[in-house]
Tab-separated table of C-alpha atoms in Angstrom:
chain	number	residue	atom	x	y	z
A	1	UNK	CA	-42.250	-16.706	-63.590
A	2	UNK	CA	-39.840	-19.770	-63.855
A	3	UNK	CA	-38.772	-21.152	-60.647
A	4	UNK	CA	-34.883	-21.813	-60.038
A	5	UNK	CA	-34.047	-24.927	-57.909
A	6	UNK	CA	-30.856	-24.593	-55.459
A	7	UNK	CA	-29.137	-27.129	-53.369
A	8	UNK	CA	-26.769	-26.540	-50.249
A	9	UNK	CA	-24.744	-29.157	-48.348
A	10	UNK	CA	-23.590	-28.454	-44.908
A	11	UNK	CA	-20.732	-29.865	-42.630
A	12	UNK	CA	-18.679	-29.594	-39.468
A	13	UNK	CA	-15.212	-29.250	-40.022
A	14	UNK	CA	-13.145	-31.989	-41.242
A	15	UNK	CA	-11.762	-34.306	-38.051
A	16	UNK	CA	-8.040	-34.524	-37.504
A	17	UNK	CA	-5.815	-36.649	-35.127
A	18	UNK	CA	-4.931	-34.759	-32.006
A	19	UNK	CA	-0.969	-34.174	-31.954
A	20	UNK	CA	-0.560	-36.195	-28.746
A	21	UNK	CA	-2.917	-38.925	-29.132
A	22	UNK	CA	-2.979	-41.548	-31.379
A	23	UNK	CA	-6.568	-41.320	-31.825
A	24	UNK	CA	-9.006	-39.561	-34.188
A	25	UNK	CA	-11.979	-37.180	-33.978
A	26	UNK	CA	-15.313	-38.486	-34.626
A	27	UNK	CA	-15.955	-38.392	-38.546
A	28	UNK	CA	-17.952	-34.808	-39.300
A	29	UNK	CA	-21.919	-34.743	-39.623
A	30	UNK	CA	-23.144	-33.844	-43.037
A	31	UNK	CA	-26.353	-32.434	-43.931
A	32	UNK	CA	-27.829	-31.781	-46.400
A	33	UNK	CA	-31.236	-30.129	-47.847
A	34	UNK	CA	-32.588	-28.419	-51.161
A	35	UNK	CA	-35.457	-26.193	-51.970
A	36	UNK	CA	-37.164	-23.690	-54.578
A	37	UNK	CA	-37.198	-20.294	-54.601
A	38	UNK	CA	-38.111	-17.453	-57.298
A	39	UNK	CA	-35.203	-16.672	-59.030
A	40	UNK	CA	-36.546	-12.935	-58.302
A	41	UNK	CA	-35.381	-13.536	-54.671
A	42	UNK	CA	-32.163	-12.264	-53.529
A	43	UNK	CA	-28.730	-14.135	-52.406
A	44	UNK	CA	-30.098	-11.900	-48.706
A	45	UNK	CA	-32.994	-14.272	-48.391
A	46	UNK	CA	-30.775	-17.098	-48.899
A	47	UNK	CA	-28.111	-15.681	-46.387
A	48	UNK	CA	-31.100	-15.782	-43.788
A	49	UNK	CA	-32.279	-19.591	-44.723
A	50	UNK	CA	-29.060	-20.872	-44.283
A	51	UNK	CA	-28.537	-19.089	-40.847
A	52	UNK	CA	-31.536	-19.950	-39.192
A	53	UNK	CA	-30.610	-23.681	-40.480
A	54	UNK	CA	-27.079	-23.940	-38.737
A	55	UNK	CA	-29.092	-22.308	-35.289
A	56	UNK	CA	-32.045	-24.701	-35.238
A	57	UNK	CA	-29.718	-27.705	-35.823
A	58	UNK	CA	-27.761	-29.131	-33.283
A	59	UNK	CA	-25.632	-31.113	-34.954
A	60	UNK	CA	-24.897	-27.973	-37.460
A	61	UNK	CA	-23.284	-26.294	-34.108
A	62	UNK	CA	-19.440	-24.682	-34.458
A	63	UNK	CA	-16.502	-27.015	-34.202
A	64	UNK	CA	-14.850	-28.180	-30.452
A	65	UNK	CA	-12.919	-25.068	-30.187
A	66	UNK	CA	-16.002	-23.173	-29.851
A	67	UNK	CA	-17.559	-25.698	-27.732
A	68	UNK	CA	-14.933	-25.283	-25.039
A	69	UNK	CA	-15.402	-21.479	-25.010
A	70	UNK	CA	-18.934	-21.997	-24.818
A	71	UNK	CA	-18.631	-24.025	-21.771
A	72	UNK	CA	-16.198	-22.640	-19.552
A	73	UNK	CA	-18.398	-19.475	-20.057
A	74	UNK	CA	-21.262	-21.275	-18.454
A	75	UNK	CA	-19.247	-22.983	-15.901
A	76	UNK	CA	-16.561	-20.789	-14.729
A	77	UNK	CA	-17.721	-18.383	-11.631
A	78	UNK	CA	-20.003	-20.503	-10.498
A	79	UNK	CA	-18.252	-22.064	-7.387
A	80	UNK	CA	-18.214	-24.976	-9.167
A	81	UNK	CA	-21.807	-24.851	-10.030
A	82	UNK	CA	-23.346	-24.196	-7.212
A	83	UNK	CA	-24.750	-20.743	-8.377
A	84	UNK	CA	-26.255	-22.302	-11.955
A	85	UNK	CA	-29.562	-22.934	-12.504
A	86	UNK	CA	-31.873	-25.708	-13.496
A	87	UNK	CA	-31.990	-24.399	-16.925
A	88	UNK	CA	-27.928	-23.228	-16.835
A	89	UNK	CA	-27.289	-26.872	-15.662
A	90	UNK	CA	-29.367	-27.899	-18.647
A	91	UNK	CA	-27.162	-26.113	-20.692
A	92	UNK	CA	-24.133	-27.036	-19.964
A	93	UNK	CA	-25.060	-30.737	-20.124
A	94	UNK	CA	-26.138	-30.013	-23.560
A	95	UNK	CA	-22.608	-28.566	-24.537
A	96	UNK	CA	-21.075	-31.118	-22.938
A	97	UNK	CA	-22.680	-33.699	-25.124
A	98	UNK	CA	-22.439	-32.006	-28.527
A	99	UNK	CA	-18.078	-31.955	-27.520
A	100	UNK	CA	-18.641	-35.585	-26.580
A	101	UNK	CA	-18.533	-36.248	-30.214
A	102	UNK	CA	-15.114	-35.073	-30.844
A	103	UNK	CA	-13.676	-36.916	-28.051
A	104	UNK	CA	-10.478	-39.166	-29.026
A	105	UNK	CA	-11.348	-42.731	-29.240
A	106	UNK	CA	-9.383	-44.248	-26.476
A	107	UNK	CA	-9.258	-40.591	-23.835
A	108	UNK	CA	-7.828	-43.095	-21.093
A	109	UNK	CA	-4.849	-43.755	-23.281
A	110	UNK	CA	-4.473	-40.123	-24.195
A	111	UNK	CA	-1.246	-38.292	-22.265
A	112	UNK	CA	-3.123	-35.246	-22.008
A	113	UNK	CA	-4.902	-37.006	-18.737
A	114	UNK	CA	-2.109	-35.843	-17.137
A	115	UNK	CA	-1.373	-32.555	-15.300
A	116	UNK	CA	-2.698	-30.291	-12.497
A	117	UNK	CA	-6.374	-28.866	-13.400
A	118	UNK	CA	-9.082	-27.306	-11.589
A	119	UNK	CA	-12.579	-28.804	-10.811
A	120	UNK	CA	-14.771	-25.892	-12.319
A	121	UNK	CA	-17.855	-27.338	-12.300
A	122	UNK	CA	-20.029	-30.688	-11.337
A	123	UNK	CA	-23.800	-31.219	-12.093
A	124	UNK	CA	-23.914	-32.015	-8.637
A	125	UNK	CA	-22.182	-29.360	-6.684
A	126	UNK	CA	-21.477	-31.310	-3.434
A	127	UNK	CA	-19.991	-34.406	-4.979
A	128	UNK	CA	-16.574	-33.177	-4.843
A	129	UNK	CA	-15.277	-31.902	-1.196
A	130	UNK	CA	-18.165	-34.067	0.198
A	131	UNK	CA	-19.744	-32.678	3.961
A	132	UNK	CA	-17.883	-29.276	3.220
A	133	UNK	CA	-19.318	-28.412	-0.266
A	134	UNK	CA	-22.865	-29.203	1.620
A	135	UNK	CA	-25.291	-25.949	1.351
A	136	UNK	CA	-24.502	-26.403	5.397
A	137	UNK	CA	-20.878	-27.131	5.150
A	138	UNK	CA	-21.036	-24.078	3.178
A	139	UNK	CA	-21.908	-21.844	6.222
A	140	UNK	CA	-18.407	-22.313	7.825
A	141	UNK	CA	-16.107	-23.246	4.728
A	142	UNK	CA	-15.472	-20.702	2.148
A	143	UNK	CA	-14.217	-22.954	-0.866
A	144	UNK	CA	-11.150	-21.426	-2.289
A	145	UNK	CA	-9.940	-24.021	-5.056
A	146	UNK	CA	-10.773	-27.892	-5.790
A	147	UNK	CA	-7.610	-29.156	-7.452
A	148	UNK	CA	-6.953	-32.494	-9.528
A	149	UNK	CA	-3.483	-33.524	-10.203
A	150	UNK	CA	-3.045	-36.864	-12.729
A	151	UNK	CA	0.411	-38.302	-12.309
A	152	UNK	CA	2.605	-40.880	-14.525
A	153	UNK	CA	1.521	-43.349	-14.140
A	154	UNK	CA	-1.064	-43.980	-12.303
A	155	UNK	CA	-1.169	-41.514	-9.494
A	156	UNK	CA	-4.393	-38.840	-8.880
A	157	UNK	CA	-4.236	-36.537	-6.154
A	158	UNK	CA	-7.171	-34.307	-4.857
A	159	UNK	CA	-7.068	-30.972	-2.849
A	160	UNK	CA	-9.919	-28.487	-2.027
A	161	UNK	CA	-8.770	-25.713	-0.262
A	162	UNK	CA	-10.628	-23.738	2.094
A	163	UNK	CA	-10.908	-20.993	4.768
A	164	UNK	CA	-12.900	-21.999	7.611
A	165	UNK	CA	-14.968	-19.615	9.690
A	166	UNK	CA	-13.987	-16.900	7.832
A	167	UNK	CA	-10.552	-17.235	9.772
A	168	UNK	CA	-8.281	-20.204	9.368
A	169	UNK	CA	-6.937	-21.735	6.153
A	170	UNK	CA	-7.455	-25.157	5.397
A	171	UNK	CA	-7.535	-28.176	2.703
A	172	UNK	CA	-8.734	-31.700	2.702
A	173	UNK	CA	-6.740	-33.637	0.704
A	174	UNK	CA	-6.748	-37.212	-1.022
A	175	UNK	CA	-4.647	-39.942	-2.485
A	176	UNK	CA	-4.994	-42.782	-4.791
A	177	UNK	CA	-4.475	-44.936	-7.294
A	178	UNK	CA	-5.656	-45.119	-10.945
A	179	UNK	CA	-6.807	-48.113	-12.597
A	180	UNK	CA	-7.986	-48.227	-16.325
A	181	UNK	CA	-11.351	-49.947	-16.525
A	182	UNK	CA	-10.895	-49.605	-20.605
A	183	UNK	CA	-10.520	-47.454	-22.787
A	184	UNK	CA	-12.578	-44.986	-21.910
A	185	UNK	CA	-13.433	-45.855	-17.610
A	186	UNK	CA	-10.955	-45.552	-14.933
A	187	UNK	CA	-11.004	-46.470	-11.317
A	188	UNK	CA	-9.498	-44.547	-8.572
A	189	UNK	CA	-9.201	-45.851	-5.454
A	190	UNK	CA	-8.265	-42.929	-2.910
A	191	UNK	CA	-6.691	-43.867	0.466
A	192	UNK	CA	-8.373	-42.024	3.507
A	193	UNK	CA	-8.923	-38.270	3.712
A	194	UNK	CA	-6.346	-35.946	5.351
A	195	UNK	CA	-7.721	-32.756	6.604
A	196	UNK	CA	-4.854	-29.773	7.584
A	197	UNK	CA	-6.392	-26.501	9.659
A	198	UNK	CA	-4.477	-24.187	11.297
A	199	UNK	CA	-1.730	-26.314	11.344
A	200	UNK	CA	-2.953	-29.146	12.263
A	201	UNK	CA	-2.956	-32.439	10.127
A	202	UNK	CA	-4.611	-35.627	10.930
A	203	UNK	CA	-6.490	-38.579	8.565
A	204	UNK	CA	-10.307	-39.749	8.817
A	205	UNK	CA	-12.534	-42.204	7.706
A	206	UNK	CA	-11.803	-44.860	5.462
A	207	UNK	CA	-11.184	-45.390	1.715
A	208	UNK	CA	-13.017	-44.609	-1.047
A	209	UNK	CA	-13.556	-45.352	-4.742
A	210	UNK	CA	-14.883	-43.145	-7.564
A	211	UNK	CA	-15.743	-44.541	-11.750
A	212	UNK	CA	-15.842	-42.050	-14.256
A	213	UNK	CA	-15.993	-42.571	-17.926
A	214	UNK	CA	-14.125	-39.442	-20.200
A	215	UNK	CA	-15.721	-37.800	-22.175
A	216	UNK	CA	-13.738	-35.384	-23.722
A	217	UNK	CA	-10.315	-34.584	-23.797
A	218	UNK	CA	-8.116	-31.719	-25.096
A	219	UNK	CA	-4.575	-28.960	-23.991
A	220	UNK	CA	-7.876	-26.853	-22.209
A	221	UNK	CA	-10.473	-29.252	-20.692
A	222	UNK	CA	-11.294	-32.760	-19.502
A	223	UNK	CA	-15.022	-33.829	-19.435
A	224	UNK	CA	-15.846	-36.545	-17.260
A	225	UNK	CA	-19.539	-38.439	-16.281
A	226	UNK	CA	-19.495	-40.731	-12.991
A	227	UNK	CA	-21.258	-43.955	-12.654
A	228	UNK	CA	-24.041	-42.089	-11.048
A	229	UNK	CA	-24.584	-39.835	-13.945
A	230	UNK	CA	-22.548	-36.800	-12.010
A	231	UNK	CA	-21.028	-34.422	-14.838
A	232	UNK	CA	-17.455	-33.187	-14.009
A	233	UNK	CA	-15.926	-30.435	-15.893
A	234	UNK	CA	-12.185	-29.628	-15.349
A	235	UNK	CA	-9.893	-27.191	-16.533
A	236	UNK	CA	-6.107	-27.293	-17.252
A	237	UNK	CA	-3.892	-25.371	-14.586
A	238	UNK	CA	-2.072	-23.008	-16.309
A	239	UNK	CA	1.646	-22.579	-15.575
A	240	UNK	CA	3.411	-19.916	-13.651
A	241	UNK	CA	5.780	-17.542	-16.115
């Protein structure tokens, strides 16, 4: 019986400039593949080749929409990743850097740095909140929220709330000051810890410096990898009606 030959080109959806940054998407990944089937077979057994072509693939996955669905739905209930897995970790990082390819070109430049959002996740669970985020700072503080607030222009603010003992409501809270290492690495160099418990408010230690390159940007999430290789996920605060 004669033989048909078929060809079928696949591709991510075309990039576009984000409205509020004067950057572009990375270009879309093509691929591409062709092969010979019976003419006898049916468009169903073509339906299947194609699917099980766009799962296999990674760099066939859906566009950066779907991306961010995909991994707030790993990362959100997790107390900030404390309750994930090795494997669930492994996912996420995987997620993380399939969106890396749609991040603007210059993120540090980007406006939508700006704004209150919530730290819902960190490959390493302890790195934010420090001695309190611990597995034993955990016995006595029950986090409540880890919030990041970005202001014009070059203010970053950090809160993580907490309720100690069970009992009394607290927060340790930092300030400091962001510095653009280029376009894609800032600097923040946060002025000494203030800690407020049942009322009382007093500072401790001494100051402190983070680096973290971003990775992705958007209105929902910011992406973020520290020098040491720590993965930060945070999500946009959403207003108050």
């Amino acid at each position: 019986m004669a033989a048909a030959a078929f060809s079928l080109t696949l591709s991510s959806p075309a990039s576009k400039p984000h409205k509020l940054c004067t950057s572009y998407y990375s270009k879309p990944i093509n691929a591409s593949f062709s092969a010979s089937l019976p003419c006898k077979r049916s468009s169903r057994t073509a339906l299947k080749i194609v699917r099980a072509v766009s799962i296999s693939s990674p760099d066939l996955r859906t566009g950066p929409d779907d991306l961010v669905a995909s991994i707030l739905s790993k990362v959100n209930q997790s107390d900030g990743g404390v309750s994930l897995t090795k494997e669930e970790h492994k996912e996420v990082a995987e997620v993380a850097q399939e969106l890396q390819k749609y991040c603007v070109e210059a993120p540090v430049k980007c406006p939508l740095i700006f704004g209150e959002w919530d730290v819902v996740y960190c490959s390493v669970p302890t790195s934010p909140g420090g001695g309190y985020r611990s597995a034993f700072g955990r016995l006595f503080f029950k986090t409540k929220e880890m919030i990041q607030a970005v202001e014009a222009p070059d203010t970053v603010r950090n809160k993580v709330s907490f309720t100690a003992l069970g009992l009394l409501d607290g927060e340790v809270s930092l300030k400091g000051k962001l510095n653009a290492l280029d376009e894609k690495w800032i600097q923040v160099v946060f002025e000494p810890p203030e800690l407020n418990v049942g009322g009382l408010e007093f500072r401790y230690g001494g100051q402190s410096e983070v680096k973290l390159q971003i990775t992705y940007i958007d209105e929902k999430i910011r992406l973020g990898l520290g020098s040491r290789g720590s993965l930060f996920v945070f999500q946009r605060r959403t207003q108050a009606a």
